Amino acid sequence: MIMANSLLENRTDMTDALSEIVYRCQLCGACQVSCQAYRDDIDLSDVLLEMRSHCVEGGYVQAEHLDIIESMKREDNTMNMLKSDRGNWAEGLDIPDINKQKVDVLFHAGCRYSYDEDLRDTLRFSISLLLQNGIKVGIAGRDESCCGGRAYEIGYQGEMKNYSEDMASRVKASGAKILVTPCSDCYYTFKYLYPKNGRKLGVEVLHITEYIDSLIKEGAIRPGKKVPMRVTYHDPCHLGRRGEIYKEWHGDDKLMRPVKYKQSGKYGIFDPPRDILKSIPGVDLVEMERIREYSWCCGSGGGVYEYDPDFARWTANDRLAEAMATGAEALVTACPWCERLFKDAAAESNSDIQIYDVCDLLAQSLGVL
Amino acid sequence: MLECKIISDQAYREMEEVLGKENISREPALLDSYAWQPAINLNTEAWIPRPAAVVLPKTSEEVQHIVRTCNKHGIKFKAHSTGWAAWGGPGEEGVVQIDLRRMNRIIEIDEKNMFAVIEPYVCCSQLQAEAMKHGLNCHIIGAGPNTSQLASVTSAWGYGWTGLYTGFGGRNPLGVEWVLPDGELLHIGTPGSGAGWFCGDGPGPSLRGIMRGWGGTTGGLGVFTKCAVKLYSWPDGPREPRFTGVLSDIIPEFELPKTHKVFFIFSPSYDAFTNVAYAIGDSEIGYIHCKGSVGALFGLLAPRAMRILLDTQGLRSIMKTFQFMTLFAIAAQSEGEAQYQEKVIKDIVGENDSIMIDTSHLPFHANFWWGLHRSIYPAMAFRPGGAFITSMGSSEMYACCVKQAKIGERIKEKYIANGTFIDDMADCTWGGIYEGTSNWGHLEEIAMFDRRQPQTEKNRIEFLFATTHATIKETLGFGLSSMEHKMYKWLGPMMNDYHLWQSKVKQAFDPNNASDGSHYIPPFDELQKDMEDYVPPVMEDVFEGFSEK
């Protein structure tokens, strides 16, 4: 924040060393939660995003991030995978294709879930659950593309525009009233980055855990089978403290901005994933020390997963140690990026702790997995 | 780009060899991240001088190496821990910033003897959380729970909400490990004779007066690398209090003990308010005593609402009626003791024509209770305008403190009227009685302002002069206004020329003048030179008409 101020006041120039500092930030939003407790007029996360943009405009770009951007331009995903393979995850599930029929709910899988085969069962279970409950849900399959949020976060703000336009037309064409995603990063992009940049999707945006939690509370889904397991829940940053909807405020003096327009972090999605876990017989949910808006980042946010994998893994291992200190057998989360990094970090450190998505445990309870 | 001094390659290399390249930098933007210090500045600049390098030691030995390297190369150094306010950073160009954030361990909590041994970057909330697990508590200064416990007890002046029970900053250090300005490592108090950490005055060298005196050296006389701090009883309090939410919006996940209560006491006048404080001290009851402030209550918790409310003269008058407010809390070991303390305070209130509200049954009780014990509210003074300063506030017998509050209020009214400060009805006086007695305490005058308003820059310095002038003219004691050291010429005679002795201490302990003393004092010779041509300001008596003597 202060370094941004220094640049703004022309006290310093952007350098390689400074850009490295900027790119090592995981954009987790923890600083914003802490600092905004004492200040109403500054939005730290927005400043950090602008710093990234300033780096890119000045030519201070990172090779790992260029790979992401090139992959997005070429294949419409962040992961250097073929666009034509994007819908492979849904093979054999008989999911309505929004290119062919109107739906009530559009399911957006996101890049990581679409291509990470280790996580595929979670994704297939999630949408199957919706279908089994008679929900008219559809996907774009191979025509789904990246939400563009990752490009925005790593400083290529302009790149998101095309993806947001694409997303908006897909939503409109689908006829959906609800957009559901199992990816926390996409969720944040739809809820915060799009409206901040003037893109309104015109639908209700829900994370998969919100939707499933509501179905459980309505009695439509009834977890029955015991899953005897002591677990702890990791709040993904982009679903938790950064998962608040963008609150547009117009005014000249930010000191006079009412608190309700502040991205305080406390209105993120914290309870639905926990409530799902609590609804599963046999699951013993124990909390870590740093939870909800105070949660520790998994380490993968803000493009750090690609730019500085060692730092990302160090961050993940710190969280795994915290999880293990609770006596939990498993760390459960609700974001494919968190899950991927935790799985890798746990495997590398030969940790005994298991890593799951919330939906994985629900699937076990419903006898699916 | 702003050009500033950086340290020589040779000195840099010598430090890098010991610290590792990850723990030293002279990258301008990174250095600037240490230079933005808009609170408690010596002038109107929000930026303090940019450090010449920043170093992050992990051990006392590494701190010694840095200090010795600085002495060798004629470079000044300045250490900070959590780095709250301008006094943590350099006061001039060319100074190496020692950032102690890697020294962040609670080394020991001695439950039986009620003390903890800590490193510099242990913040108050961290220590409090661990102490409470043992049924103990620590003093947290008003700057807030995010500040360094070690810095507040070894190096600064500070008082927190629980000061009635837990003292104040300078009262709480025990054994201390100190890297002197020339790099020598000194243990003062019992650690100096290998007898543990339990006492600051021996057996072993007792240099508490030189180490910190009343106000602390604010990092101007070496580096403190470890210290023992006193812990206090946390009577019947929750061992691991858990909450959801942030700061003033927290919700506890536990039942508050029946032995803990918070009261608002409203008195009809400053005289009655003062008498209540004296009676509380005489009765030796309570865990928290502090002046409440309607201006602060609204200003800090609802700053926008306050601006609207105060536009209405009628509401303003009503709110002003409640300005003689005491915040009082009890924390008792048993329900019987709680009942006794409550009965005593009821009697005190009745005898002083005051009224009392027991907040125990009100919706905000738990939230407010924790806010006080955690000392979260004073730092919220950033909310209304983005910046604040403080003034008056010498530690004196409480009647003198109240006199300071009255004068401070009078002076501040003028600066609210001319648009310098945010309107808080001139009612943002904060402080209480110390250590279970009304023999002494403090009341400081906090003023909040918006740095973007052009008139604030010049006028707030004038306000600090005016309040200092008032303390001299009315013999109110050494206040908290941040002043350049040449002004000791003005202030010193009121305090037996203490500044001359202090500067001689500085000269003796820091022969190379390596420890940046900008917020402390320069060596004797330098001070004499600086003061030579200094002419104290001629001040208008903005509190003219104040009749009380």
Tab-separated table of N, CA and C in Angstrom, chain B residues 86-136:
chain	number	residue	atom	x	y	z
B	86	ALA	N	5.681	7.609	13.895
B	86	ALA	CA	6.924	8.128	13.316
B	86	ALA	C	8.151	7.852	14.166
B	87	TRP	N	7.958	7.680	15.462
B	87	TRP	CA	9.135	7.483	16.313
B	87	TRP	C	9.799	6.130	16.085
B	88	GLY	N	9.175	5.248	15.327
B	88	GLY	CA	9.810	3.967	15.009
B	88	GLY	C	10.784	4.064	13.861
B	89	GLY	N	10.756	5.184	13.146
B	89	GLY	CA	11.587	5.288	11.947
B	89	GLY	C	12.676	6.339	12.079
B	90	PRO	N	13.476	6.468	11.033
B	90	PRO	CA	14.577	7.437	11.074
B	90	PRO	C	14.077	8.872	11.223
B	91	GLY	N	14.884	9.666	11.904
B	91	GLY	CA	14.575	11.091	12.031
B	91	GLY	C	15.396	11.919	11.070
B	92	GLU	N	16.292	11.266	10.360
B	92	GLU	CA	17.127	11.977	9.389
B	92	GLU	C	17.538	10.982	8.303
B	93	GLU	N	18.111	11.475	7.240
B	93	GLU	CA	18.558	10.594	6.155
B	93	GLU	C	19.798	9.807	6.569
B	94	GLY	N	20.013	8.687	5.940
B	94	GLY	CA	21.238	7.926	6.163
B	94	GLY	C	21.172	6.942	7.309
B	95	VAL	N	19.984	6.702	7.835
B	95	VAL	CA	19.833	5.831	9.003
B	95	VAL	C	19.409	4.424	8.560
B	96	VAL	N	20.042	3.411	9.136
B	96	VAL	CA	19.646	2.024	8.861
B	96	VAL	C	18.454	1.656	9.741
B	97	GLN	N	17.398	1.191	9.108
B	97	GLN	CA	16.206	0.774	9.850
B	97	GLN	C	16.357	-0.686	10.244
B	98	ILE	N	16.360	-0.948	11.537
B	98	ILE	CA	16.384	-2.335	12.010
B	98	ILE	C	14.942	-2.753	12.280
B	99	ASP	N	14.461	-3.661	11.466
B	99	ASP	CA	13.088	-4.146	11.603
B	99	ASP	C	13.141	-5.471	12.351
B	100	LEU	N	12.550	-5.493	13.537
B	100	LEU	CA	12.704	-6.648	14.432
B	100	LEU	C	11.606	-7.698	14.267
B	101	ARG	N	10.925	-7.702	13.133
B	101	ARG	CA	9.752	-8.572	12.991
B	101	ARG	C	10.066	-10.066	13.060
B	102	ARG	N	11.308	-10.428	12.805
B	102	ARG	CA	11.630	-11.868	12.882
B	102	ARG	C	11.863	-12.321	14.316
B	103	MET	N	11.978	-11.372	15.218
B	103	MET	CA	12.151	-11.726	16.631
B	103	MET	C	10.770	-11.653	17.283
B	104	ASN	N	10.017	-12.730	17.143
B	104	ASN	CA	8.589	-12.668	17.453
B	104	ASN	C	8.125	-13.767	18.405
B	105	ARG	N	9.009	-14.221	19.260
B	105	ARG	CA	8.645	-15.359	20.118
B	105	ARG	C	8.288	-14.940	21.546
B	106	ILE	N	7.270	-15.610	22.063
B	106	ILE	CA	7.054	-15.569	23.516
B	106	ILE	C	7.946	-16.667	24.063
B	107	ILE	N	8.992	-16.283	24.750
B	107	ILE	CA	9.996	-17.269	25.167
B	107	ILE	C	9.507	-18.073	26.367
B	108	GLU	N	8.813	-17.410	27.255
B	108	GLU	CA	8.398	-18.090	28.490
B	108	GLU	C	7.223	-17.352	29.114
B	109	ILE	N	6.287	-18.119	29.656
B	109	ILE	CA	5.287	-17.519	30.543
B	109	ILE	C	5.438	-18.197	31.894
B	110	ASP	N	5.827	-17.427	32.888
B	110	ASP	CA	6.004	-17.942	34.240
B	110	ASP	C	4.713	-17.639	34.997
B	111	GLU	N	3.854	-18.636	35.034
B	111	GLU	CA	2.518	-18.421	35.609
B	111	GLU	C	2.604	-18.116	37.101
B	112	LYS	N	3.463	-18.879	37.786
B	112	LYS	CA	3.548	-18.731	39.241
B	112	LYS	C	4.037	-17.336	39.630
B	113	ASN	N	5.058	-16.876	38.920
B	113	ASN	CA	5.632	-15.569	39.270
B	113	ASN	C	5.058	-14.433	38.434
B	114	MET	N	4.094	-14.759	37.588
B	114	MET	CA	3.302	-13.780	36.851
B	114	MET	C	4.145	-12.837	35.990
B	115	PHE	N	4.937	-13.430	35.107
B	115	PHE	CA	5.617	-12.615	34.106
B	115	PHE	C	5.843	-13.438	32.845
B	116	ALA	N	6.100	-12.733	31.762
B	116	ALA	CA	6.414	-13.395	30.484
B	116	ALA	C	7.716	-12.828	29.968
B	117	VAL	N	8.488	-13.657	29.272
B	117	VAL	CA	9.711	-13.189	28.615
B	117	VAL	C	9.432	-13.195	27.109
B	118	ILE	N	9.645	-12.042	26.487
B	118	ILE	CA	9.218	-11.899	25.085
B	118	ILE	C	10.307	-11.258	24.230
B	119	GLU	N	10.129	-11.440	22.931
B	119	GLU	CA	10.977	-10.746	21.954
B	119	GLU	C	10.217	-9.518	21.423
B	120	PRO	N	10.911	-8.666	20.649
B	120	PRO	CA	10.313	-7.366	20.304
B	120	PRO	C	9.030	-7.424	19.491
B	121	TYR	N	8.880	-8.426	18.626
B	121	TYR	CA	7.737	-8.361	17.710
B	121	TYR	C	6.503	-9.080	18.266
B	122	VAL	N	6.544	-9.475	19.518
B	122	VAL	CA	5.346	-10.054	20.135
B	122	VAL	C	4.363	-8.913	20.372
B	123	CYS	N	3.222	-8.976	19.703
B	123	CYS	CA	2.284	-7.871	19.886
B	123	CYS	C	1.418	-8.132	21.113
B	124	CYS	N	0.777	-7.089	21.572
B	124	CYS	CA	0.050	-7.153	22.844
B	124	CYS	C	-1.055	-8.206	22.810
B	125	SER	N	-1.767	-8.298	21.687
B	125	SER	CA	-2.865	-9.266	21.634
B	125	SER	C	-2.337	-10.693	21.665
B	126	GLN	N	-1.175	-10.903	21.053
B	126	GLN	CA	-0.553	-12.227	21.049
B	126	GLN	C	-0.214	-12.640	22.481
B	127	LEU	N	0.396	-11.715	23.217
B	127	LEU	CA	0.759	-12.029	24.593
B	127	LEU	C	-0.496	-12.194	25.448
B	128	GLN	N	-1.473	-11.312	25.226
B	128	GLN	CA	-2.687	-11.399	26.028
B	128	GLN	C	-3.382	-12.751	25.841
B	129	ALA	N	-3.455	-13.199	24.582
B	129	ALA	CA	-4.123	-14.478	24.294
B	129	ALA	C	-3.437	-15.625	25.036
B	130	GLU	N	-2.110	-15.609	25.043
B	130	GLU	CA	-1.386	-16.691	25.714
B	130	GLU	C	-1.476	-16.545	27.233
B	131	ALA	N	-1.407	-15.298	27.708
B	131	ALA	CA	-1.486	-15.075	29.159
B	131	ALA	C	-2.843	-15.521	29.696
B	132	MET	N	-3.897	-15.231	28.934
B	132	MET	CA	-5.240	-15.575	29.408
B	132	MET	C	-5.420	-17.082	29.577
B	133	LYS	N	-4.696	-17.856	28.783
B	133	LYS	CA	-4.763	-19.320	28.939
B	133	LYS	C	-4.290	-19.742	30.332
B	134	HIS	N	-3.474	-18.874	30.941
B	134	HIS	CA	-2.956	-19.151	32.287
B	134	HIS	C	-3.722	-18.386	33.363
B	135	GLY	N	-4.833	-17.771	32.981
B	135	GLY	CA	-5.582	-16.974	33.957
B	135	GLY	C	-4.921	-15.647	34.244
B	136	LEU	N	-4.114	-15.161	33.298
B	136	LEU	CA	-3.376	-13.917	33.503
B	136	LEU	C	-3.710	-12.919	32.386
